[in-house]
């Protein structure tokens, strides 16, 4: 892996919600990790083998989709589509977190079967990254009969996440809460479906159900796609410290309502962004960018803060060593700019104006995965690569 420098960066977005913009115009990547950040003239450039000139564009961490429904590989039976993960890479997504492989045809609902699916998907995605995208797959779907020893086995075999509770046969807090305790004891992160029924087979989940179950993450606080009432959402924001996910394939009005209280409570660190696709709504390669735009153009969130909600905030709750531009972190990076014809002068002002930014390059572990995106509008700027 060549030692890389990215220079001539116009704006450096950190992904850290407490300090979302960094000074500096260059960074160095070695062994897939960020090794130095600062001003080019101050950096030690010995041994650099490749230079990407960012053409004064904006550098951000790679986006993390906190809510994806893959199955195995880059195929979704839900919308009968190939390469949807590759498409989201063209929307700046470098990590996708499975909220459960629920679309597997004939998904087994017994204890042995649900465990087998989680272990298989976790190992399959760990062995093969679709187009380079890091998929945290194999989230265990809770079914009646799972015991503490099952969670211990799942954790040993590489399962790190409990799929949104409510999708499987375990629906009541009485049944789910002990499983959540076992899962957390084994180091797993737990998400819970919230709101109305999204597709036949899932259940309506209230604020009290969530509080009694005690997950880490309230999946789609804005509905998926049917929201809880505003009073229920408000209760979850005010009375708990849970992480709150805004989903693209959710209720848009509810995003505006939820963000008013979140802003008042200064609870931006609790917000993460998920696509909730593939789903009935479809496959949405620009879903995470679209939520960033929605928050920054209609909810009074600064563009760099909205980006942190889709990067550093999510990395923190899932304990991933990425999502933040910081020395020692995995170098998953996006170079973006205002799109051609935008009223915005750079990526951040374009986002705040409601325009999808133009992606000029996406890197994973410091390697270029794509140049100009085939899905966003074209960026104003251009990168230049020299070896
Ligand atoms: Zn859901």
Tab-separated table of C-alpha atoms and ligand atoms in Angstrom:
chain	number	residue	atom	x	y	z
A	1	UNK	CA	0.000	0.000	0.000
A	2	UNK	CA	1.765	3.235	-1.130
A	3	UNK	CA	2.324	6.033	1.354
A	4	UNK	CA	-0.106	8.701	0.243
A	5	UNK	CA	-0.471	12.432	0.678
A	6	UNK	CA	-3.670	14.319	-0.086
A	7	UNK	CA	-2.821	17.997	-0.500
A	8	UNK	CA	-4.469	21.252	-1.546
A	9	UNK	CA	-7.582	20.469	0.517
A	10	UNK	CA	-9.924	23.472	0.598
A	11	UNK	CA	-12.014	22.471	3.623
A	12	UNK	CA	-11.293	19.687	6.083
A	13	UNK	CA	-14.408	18.204	7.744
A	14	UNK	CA	-13.440	16.141	10.787
A	15	UNK	CA	-16.505	13.985	11.471
A	16	UNK	CA	-16.154	14.936	15.143
A	17	UNK	CA	-19.375	16.670	16.208
A	18	UNK	CA	-17.584	18.579	18.982
A	19	UNK	CA	-15.042	20.056	16.542
A	20	UNK	CA	-16.416	19.505	13.036
A	21	UNK	CA	-13.919	21.596	11.035
A	22	UNK	CA	-10.137	21.245	11.092
A	23	UNK	CA	-7.460	23.648	9.958
A	24	UNK	CA	-4.881	22.309	7.543
A	25	UNK	CA	-4.742	21.539	3.847
A	26	UNK	CA	-3.084	18.138	3.726
A	27	UNK	CA	-2.988	14.703	5.264
A	28	UNK	CA	-0.737	11.684	5.004
A	29	UNK	CA	-1.894	8.052	4.955
A	30	UNK	CA	0.384	5.117	5.667
A	31	UNK	CA	-0.649	1.466	5.968
A	32	UNK	CA	-4.285	2.431	5.466
A	33	UNK	CA	-4.309	4.701	8.519
A	34	UNK	CA	-4.178	8.480	8.829
A	35	UNK	CA	-0.626	9.270	9.885
A	36	UNK	CA	-0.528	13.081	9.905
A	37	UNK	CA	-2.853	16.053	9.355
A	38	UNK	CA	-1.877	19.686	8.953
A	39	UNK	CA	-0.454	22.251	6.589
A	40	UNK	CA	1.502	20.788	3.724
A	41	UNK	CA	4.507	22.971	4.421
A	42	UNK	CA	4.723	21.651	7.997
A	43	UNK	CA	4.344	17.931	7.190
A	44	UNK	CA	7.181	15.441	6.860
A	45	UNK	CA	6.810	14.339	3.234
A	46	UNK	CA	9.711	11.860	3.144
A	47	UNK	CA	8.748	8.515	1.619
A	48	UNK	CA	5.525	9.737	-0.005
A	49	UNK	CA	4.821	7.545	-3.043
A	50	UNK	CA	1.528	8.957	-4.250
A	51	UNK	CA	0.048	12.465	-4.112
A	52	UNK	CA	-3.586	13.372	-4.690
A	53	UNK	CA	-4.112	17.079	-5.305
A	54	UNK	CA	-7.629	17.741	-4.009
A	55	UNK	CA	-8.003	20.906	-6.115
A	56	UNK	CA	-9.198	23.014	-3.137
A	57	UNK	CA	-12.207	20.730	-2.672
A	58	UNK	CA	-13.630	19.448	0.645
A	59	UNK	CA	-12.362	16.310	2.369
A	60	UNK	CA	-14.681	14.399	4.709
A	61	UNK	CA	-14.623	10.998	6.385
A	62	UNK	CA	-16.329	8.221	4.395
A	63	UNK	CA	-20.037	8.101	5.203
A	64	UNK	CA	-21.363	5.349	7.469
A	65	UNK	CA	-24.844	4.033	6.714
A	66	UNK	CA	-26.178	2.951	10.112
A	67	UNK	CA	-29.118	1.042	8.679
A	68	UNK	CA	-28.756	-1.260	5.697
A	69	UNK	CA	-30.654	-4.466	4.883
A	70	UNK	CA	-28.227	-6.572	2.837
A	71	UNK	CA	-28.438	-10.366	2.530
A	72	UNK	CA	-25.198	-11.853	1.185
A	73	UNK	CA	-22.856	-10.244	-1.303
A	74	UNK	CA	-23.989	-7.271	-3.338
A	75	UNK	CA	-27.499	-8.461	-4.154
A	76	UNK	CA	-30.861	-7.551	-2.682
A	77	UNK	CA	-33.788	-9.923	-3.120
A	78	UNK	CA	-36.096	-7.154	-1.789
A	79	UNK	CA	-35.715	-5.104	-4.969
A	80	UNK	CA	-34.152	-7.852	-7.116
A	81	UNK	CA	-31.100	-5.737	-7.748
A	82	UNK	CA	-27.371	-6.315	-8.113
A	83	UNK	CA	-24.559	-4.027	-6.931
A	84	UNK	CA	-26.643	-1.745	-4.708
A	85	UNK	CA	-23.713	-1.471	-2.258
A	86	UNK	CA	-21.412	-0.404	-5.089
A	87	UNK	CA	-24.023	2.224	-5.993
A	88	UNK	CA	-23.966	3.595	-2.444
A	89	UNK	CA	-20.145	3.793	-2.618
A	90	UNK	CA	-20.845	6.291	-5.416
A	91	UNK	CA	-22.915	8.162	-2.811
A	92	UNK	CA	-19.923	8.403	-0.469
A	93	UNK	CA	-20.748	5.386	1.736
A	94	UNK	CA	-17.666	3.446	2.848
A	95	UNK	CA	-19.247	1.490	5.723
A	96	UNK	CA	-22.728	-0.039	5.911
A	97	UNK	CA	-24.138	-1.570	9.072
A	98	UNK	CA	-26.661	-4.360	8.722
A	99	UNK	CA	-29.920	-3.876	10.595
A	100	UNK	CA	-30.687	-7.545	9.904
A	101	UNK	CA	-30.575	-9.813	6.844
A	102	UNK	CA	-34.369	-9.994	6.900
A	103	UNK	CA	-34.836	-10.248	3.164
A	104	UNK	CA	-33.241	-13.682	2.827
A	105	UNK	CA	-35.749	-15.871	0.986
A	106	UNK	CA	-37.108	-18.428	3.436
A	107	UNK	CA	-35.340	-16.785	6.363
A	108	UNK	CA	-35.217	-19.371	9.166
A	109	UNK	CA	-37.013	-18.317	12.343
A	110	UNK	CA	-35.844	-21.057	14.693
A	111	UNK	CA	-32.909	-20.604	17.073
A	112	UNK	CA	-30.397	-22.661	15.057
A	113	UNK	CA	-31.446	-21.005	11.800
A	114	UNK	CA	-31.360	-17.374	12.953
A	115	UNK	CA	-27.937	-17.984	14.528
A	116	UNK	CA	-26.651	-19.701	11.389
A	117	UNK	CA	-27.756	-16.787	9.204
A	118	UNK	CA	-26.099	-14.196	11.474
A	119	UNK	CA	-22.812	-16.126	11.639
A	120	UNK	CA	-22.792	-16.836	7.899
A	121	UNK	CA	-23.498	-13.195	6.952
A	122	UNK	CA	-20.979	-11.823	9.490
A	123	UNK	CA	-18.226	-14.097	8.149
A	124	UNK	CA	-19.154	-13.658	4.499
A	125	UNK	CA	-19.024	-9.837	4.691
A	126	UNK	CA	-15.843	-9.980	6.794
A	127	UNK	CA	-14.221	-12.058	4.012
A	128	UNK	CA	-15.512	-10.101	1.012
A	129	UNK	CA	-16.144	-6.368	0.900
A	130	UNK	CA	-18.477	-5.446	-1.973
A	131	UNK	CA	-16.489	-2.969	-4.127
A	132	UNK	CA	-14.361	-2.301	-1.046
A	133	UNK	CA	-17.255	-1.143	1.177
A	134	UNK	CA	-16.953	-2.359	4.765
A	135	UNK	CA	-20.221	-4.113	5.596
A	136	UNK	CA	-20.812	-4.915	9.245
A	137	UNK	CA	-23.078	-7.838	8.409
A	138	UNK	CA	-24.726	-10.686	10.263
A	139	UNK	CA	-26.811	-8.816	12.784
A	140	UNK	CA	-28.680	-11.382	14.861
A	141	UNK	CA	-32.454	-11.249	14.410
A	142	UNK	CA	-34.044	-12.022	17.763
A	143	UNK	CA	-36.272	-15.101	17.736
A	144	UNK	CA	-37.954	-16.775	20.720
A	145	UNK	CA	-35.814	-19.355	22.493
A	146	UNK	CA	-32.392	-17.677	22.196
A	147	UNK	CA	-30.410	-18.212	25.411
A	148	UNK	CA	-27.422	-16.490	26.973
A	149	UNK	CA	-25.072	-19.204	25.666
A	150	UNK	CA	-26.295	-18.493	22.135
A	151	UNK	CA	-25.190	-14.844	22.409
A	152	UNK	CA	-21.820	-15.995	23.750
A	153	UNK	CA	-21.437	-18.314	20.748
A	154	UNK	CA	-22.557	-15.580	18.312
A	155	UNK	CA	-20.055	-13.109	19.764
A	156	UNK	CA	-17.256	-15.696	19.534
A	157	UNK	CA	-18.120	-16.278	15.889
A	158	UNK	CA	-17.931	-12.594	14.967
A	159	UNK	CA	-21.494	-11.296	15.361
A	160	UNK	CA	-21.322	-7.732	16.690
A	161	UNK	CA	-24.817	-6.295	16.319
A	162	UNK	CA	-28.404	-7.154	17.280
A	163	UNK	CA	-30.685	-6.405	14.314
A	164	UNK	CA	-33.562	-4.000	14.871
A	165	UNK	CA	-35.709	-5.628	17.499
A	166	UNK	CA	-39.246	-6.016	16.230
A	167	UNK	CA	-38.320	-7.594	12.895
A	168	UNK	CA	-38.060	-11.101	14.331
A	169	UNK	CA	-40.431	-13.133	16.496
A	170	UNK	CA	-39.289	-11.427	19.719
A	171	UNK	CA	-41.430	-8.322	19.991
A	172	UNK	CA	-42.433	-7.702	23.619
A	173	UNK	CA	-40.024	-5.940	25.981
A	174	UNK	CA	-40.588	-8.806	28.439
A	175	UNK	CA	-39.061	-11.251	25.983
A	176	UNK	CA	-36.513	-8.875	24.443
A	177	UNK	CA	-35.029	-7.163	27.533
A	178	UNK	CA	-33.167	-10.233	28.902
A	179	UNK	CA	-31.747	-10.960	25.434
A	180	UNK	CA	-30.575	-7.350	25.167
A	181	UNK	CA	-28.742	-7.731	28.478
A	182	UNK	CA	-27.012	-10.918	27.292
A	183	UNK	CA	-26.099	-9.315	23.968
A	184	UNK	CA	-24.631	-6.209	25.610
A	185	UNK	CA	-22.694	-8.399	28.061
A	186	UNK	CA	-21.092	-10.023	24.996
A	187	UNK	CA	-20.133	-6.611	23.590
A	188	UNK	CA	-22.874	-6.368	20.960
A	189	UNK	CA	-24.550	-3.108	19.918
A	190	UNK	CA	-28.347	-3.287	19.940
A	191	UNK	CA	-30.772	-1.451	17.652
A	192	UNK	CA	-34.541	-1.408	17.945
A	193	UNK	CA	-37.221	-0.722	15.352
A	194	UNK	CA	-39.374	2.187	16.505
A	195	UNK	CA	-42.718	3.413	15.244
A	196	UNK	CA	-45.369	1.919	13.040
A	197	UNK	CA	-45.269	-1.236	11.005
A	198	UNK	CA	-43.074	-0.736	7.956
A	199	UNK	CA	-43.692	-3.948	6.058
A	200	UNK	CA	-46.001	-6.907	6.690
A	201	UNK	CA	-44.413	-8.912	9.478
A	202	UNK	CA	-42.873	-6.116	11.541
A	203	UNK	CA	-44.517	-4.632	14.634
A	204	UNK	CA	-45.555	-1.250	16.053
A	205	UNK	CA	-43.136	-0.192	18.774
A	206	UNK	CA	-43.887	2.567	21.303
A	207	UNK	CA	-41.545	4.764	23.389
A	208	UNK	CA	-42.348	2.721	26.507
A	209	UNK	CA	-41.494	-0.501	24.646
A	210	UNK	CA	-38.112	0.970	23.731
A	211	UNK	CA	-37.420	2.237	27.253
A	212	UNK	CA	-38.334	-1.144	28.777
A	213	UNK	CA	-36.155	-3.021	26.276
A	214	UNK	CA	-33.113	-0.710	26.677
A	215	UNK	CA	-31.312	-0.980	23.303
A	216	UNK	CA	-28.380	1.277	22.334
A	217	UNK	CA	-30.071	2.773	19.303
A	218	UNK	CA	-33.589	3.949	18.531
A	219	UNK	CA	-33.788	2.915	14.871
A	220	UNK	CA	-35.558	5.469	12.670
A	221	UNK	CA	-36.876	7.838	15.337
A	222	UNK	CA	-38.597	9.506	12.351
A	223	UNK	CA	-40.445	6.334	11.422
A	224	UNK	CA	-39.641	3.573	9.111
A	225	UNK	CA	-41.688	4.777	7.235
A	226	UNK	CA	-44.573	5.232	9.744
A	227	UNK	CA	-43.497	7.345	12.719
A	228	UNK	CA	-44.467	7.159	16.364
A	229	UNK	CA	-46.532	10.155	17.473
A	230	UNK	CA	-44.599	13.340	18.183
A	231	UNK	CA	-45.239	12.901	21.931
A	232	UNK	CA	-43.678	9.412	21.818
A	233	UNK	CA	-40.629	10.668	19.932
A	234	UNK	CA	-40.282	13.568	22.346
A	235	UNK	CA	-40.323	11.160	25.272
A	236	UNK	CA	-37.468	9.164	23.725
A	237	UNK	CA	-35.430	12.304	23.140
A	238	UNK	CA	-36.047	13.935	26.518
A	239	UNK	CA	-36.290	10.958	28.887
A	240	UNK	CA	-33.502	8.741	27.559
A	241	UNK	CA	-29.884	9.140	26.503
A	242	UNK	CA	-30.272	6.643	23.642
A	243	UNK	CA	-28.688	7.136	20.244
A	244	UNK	CA	-31.329	8.380	17.789
A	245	UNK	CA	-31.232	7.339	14.159
A	246	UNK	CA	-32.690	9.471	11.385
A	247	UNK	CA	-33.593	7.219	8.455
A	248	UNK	CA	-33.830	8.236	4.832
A	249	UNK	CA	-36.690	5.851	4.091
A	250	UNK	CA	-38.720	7.337	6.946
A	251	UNK	CA	-41.149	10.148	7.647
A	252	UNK	CA	-39.655	13.475	6.483
A	253	UNK	CA	-41.961	15.759	8.483
A	254	UNK	CA	-40.943	13.931	11.626
A	255	UNK	CA	-37.262	14.736	10.957
A	256	UNK	CA	-38.104	18.448	11.192
A	257	UNK	CA	-40.115	17.952	14.404
A	258	UNK	CA	-37.526	15.689	16.042
A	259	UNK	CA	-34.607	17.966	15.187
A	260	UNK	CA	-36.293	20.960	16.871
A	261	UNK	CA	-36.128	19.193	20.248
A	262	UNK	CA	-32.716	17.680	19.539
A	263	UNK	CA	-31.361	21.147	18.798
A	264	UNK	CA	-32.958	22.619	21.911
A	265	UNK	CA	-31.450	19.834	24.019
A	266	UNK	CA	-28.027	20.174	22.352
A	267	UNK	CA	-28.256	16.455	21.615
A	268	UNK	CA	-26.470	16.448	18.235
A	269	UNK	CA	-23.958	13.806	19.444
A	270	UNK	CA	-26.891	11.361	19.770
A	271	UNK	CA	-27.933	11.595	16.100
A	272	UNK	CA	-26.818	9.025	13.520
A	273	UNK	CA	-27.993	8.612	9.921
A	274	UNK	CA	-29.222	5.440	8.219
A	275	UNK	CA	-30.674	4.727	4.822
A	276	UNK	CA	-33.041	1.859	5.789
A	277	UNK	CA	-32.608	0.435	2.305
A	278	UNK	CA	-33.007	-1.868	0.492
A	279	UNK	CA	-36.585	-1.686	1.680
A	280	UNK	CA	-40.033	-1.186	0.259
A	281	UNK	CA	-38.960	2.374	-0.541
A	282	UNK	CA	-36.255	1.001	-2.805
A	283	UNK	CA	-32.503	1.185	-3.163
A	284	UNK	CA	-31.282	4.737	-2.586
A	285	UNK	CA	-27.577	5.188	-3.406
A	286	UNK	CA	-27.625	8.847	-2.302
A	287	UNK	CA	-29.779	8.240	0.796
A	288	UNK	CA	-27.186	9.257	3.395
A	289	UNK	CA	-26.216	12.377	1.424
A	290	UNK	CA	-29.905	13.243	1.076
A	291	UNK	CA	-30.459	13.125	4.855
A	292	UNK	CA	-27.335	15.257	5.378
A	293	UNK	CA	-28.825	17.735	2.906
A	294	UNK	CA	-32.237	17.629	4.585
A	295	UNK	CA	-30.758	18.335	8.026
A	296	UNK	CA	-28.486	21.102	6.729
A	297	UNK	CA	-30.988	22.823	4.451
A	298	UNK	CA	-34.246	22.483	6.428
A	299	UNK	CA	-33.384	21.789	10.094
A	300	UNK	CA	-30.773	24.450	10.905
A	301	UNK	CA	-27.910	21.959	11.293
A	302	UNK	CA	-24.558	23.101	9.857
A	303	UNK	CA	-23.385	20.951	6.940
A	304	UNK	CA	-20.229	19.879	8.783
A	305	UNK	CA	-22.335	18.872	11.803
A	306	UNK	CA	-24.713	16.860	9.612
A	307	UNK	CA	-21.678	15.087	8.106
A	308	UNK	CA	-20.450	14.264	11.630
A	309	UNK	CA	-23.851	12.671	12.311
A	310	UNK	CA	-23.222	10.323	9.373
A	311	UNK	CA	-19.610	9.570	10.285
A	312	UNK	CA	-18.056	10.153	13.725
A	313	UNK	CA	-21.283	9.808	15.705
A	314	UNK	CA	-22.029	6.426	14.131
A	315	UNK	CA	-18.448	5.200	14.495
A	316	UNK	CA	-18.594	6.041	18.189
A	317	UNK	CA	-21.741	4.057	18.983
A	318	UNK	CA	-20.492	1.057	16.942
A	319	UNK	CA	-16.930	1.416	18.306
A	320	UNK	CA	-15.375	1.600	14.818
A	321	UNK	CA	-11.906	3.061	14.305
A	322	UNK	CA	-13.038	5.295	11.427
A	323	UNK	CA	-15.494	8.092	10.716
A	324	UNK	CA	-13.197	10.793	12.101
A	325	UNK	CA	-10.212	12.533	10.505
A	326	UNK	CA	-7.705	11.861	13.247
A	327	UNK	CA	-4.242	10.318	13.432
A	328	UNK	CA	-4.506	6.523	13.806
A	329	UNK	CA	-7.966	6.183	12.240
A	330	UNK	CA	-8.718	4.125	9.129
A	331	UNK	CA	-8.360	6.357	6.079
A	332	UNK	CA	-11.869	6.080	4.642
A	333	UNK	CA	-12.272	9.429	2.895
A	334	UNK	CA	-14.459	11.341	0.451
A	335	UNK	CA	-13.396	14.322	-1.674
A	336	UNK	CA	-16.431	16.381	-2.633
A	337	UNK	CA	-17.298	19.797	-3.998
A	338	UNK	CA	-20.235	21.978	-4.955
A	339	UNK	CA	-21.814	20.424	-8.043
A	340	UNK	CA	-21.633	22.191	-11.389
A	341	UNK	CA	-24.230	24.961	-11.494
A	342	UNK	CA	-24.871	25.069	-7.729
A	343	UNK	CA	-25.396	28.362	-5.918
A	344	UNK	CA	-23.025	26.943	-3.277
A	345	UNK	CA	-19.375	27.915	-3.610
A	346	UNK	CA	-18.080	24.727	-1.978
A	347	UNK	CA	-19.454	21.374	-0.800
A	348	UNK	CA	-20.699	22.679	2.560
A	349	UNK	CA	-22.520	25.737	1.213
A	350	UNK	CA	-24.011	23.610	-1.581
A	351	UNK	CA	-25.328	21.133	1.009
A	352	UNK	CA	-26.815	23.966	3.070
A	353	UNK	CA	-28.497	25.226	-0.112
A	354	UNK	CA	-30.057	21.763	-0.504
A	355	UNK	CA	-27.867	20.600	-3.403
A	356	UNK	CA	-26.329	17.129	-3.483
A	357	UNK	CA	-22.551	17.668	-3.503
A	358	UNK	CA	-20.484	16.305	-6.378
A	359	UNK	CA	-18.201	13.462	-5.319
A	360	UNK	CA	-14.749	13.601	-6.916
A	361	UNK	CA	-13.163	10.579	-5.210
A	362	UNK	CA	-13.748	7.970	-2.507
A	363	UNK	CA	-10.908	6.197	-0.701
A	364	UNK	CA	-11.104	3.195	1.628
A	365	UNK	CA	-8.098	2.379	3.822
A	366	UNK	CA	-6.212	5.001	1.841
A	367	UNK	CA	-6.852	3.404	-1.553
A	368	UNK	CA	-8.831	5.103	-4.309
A	369	UNK	CA	-12.002	3.083	-4.873
A	370	UNK	CA	-13.699	5.481	-7.291
A	371	UNK	CA	-12.986	8.799	-8.941
A	372	UNK	CA	-15.865	11.026	-10.041
A	373	UNK	CA	-19.133	9.465	-8.849
A	374	UNK	CA	-21.492	8.034	-11.419
A	375	UNK	CA	-24.453	8.923	-9.166
A	376	UNK	CA	-23.924	12.452	-7.828
A	377	UNK	CA	-23.923	15.501	-10.091
A	378	UNK	CA	-20.376	16.303	-11.297
A	379	UNK	CA	-18.182	18.322	-8.911
A	380	UNK	CA	-16.826	21.732	-9.902
A	381	UNK	CA	-13.268	20.734	-8.997
A	382	UNK	CA	-10.981	18.005	-10.215
A	383	UNK	CA	-8.398	15.887	-8.470
A	384	UNK	CA	-4.937	15.274	-9.911
A	385	UNK	CA	-2.915	12.176	-9.049
A	386	UNK	CA	0.867	11.931	-9.270
A	387	UNK	CA	3.005	8.927	-8.373
B	1	LIG	ZN1	-37.213	-0.731	11.069
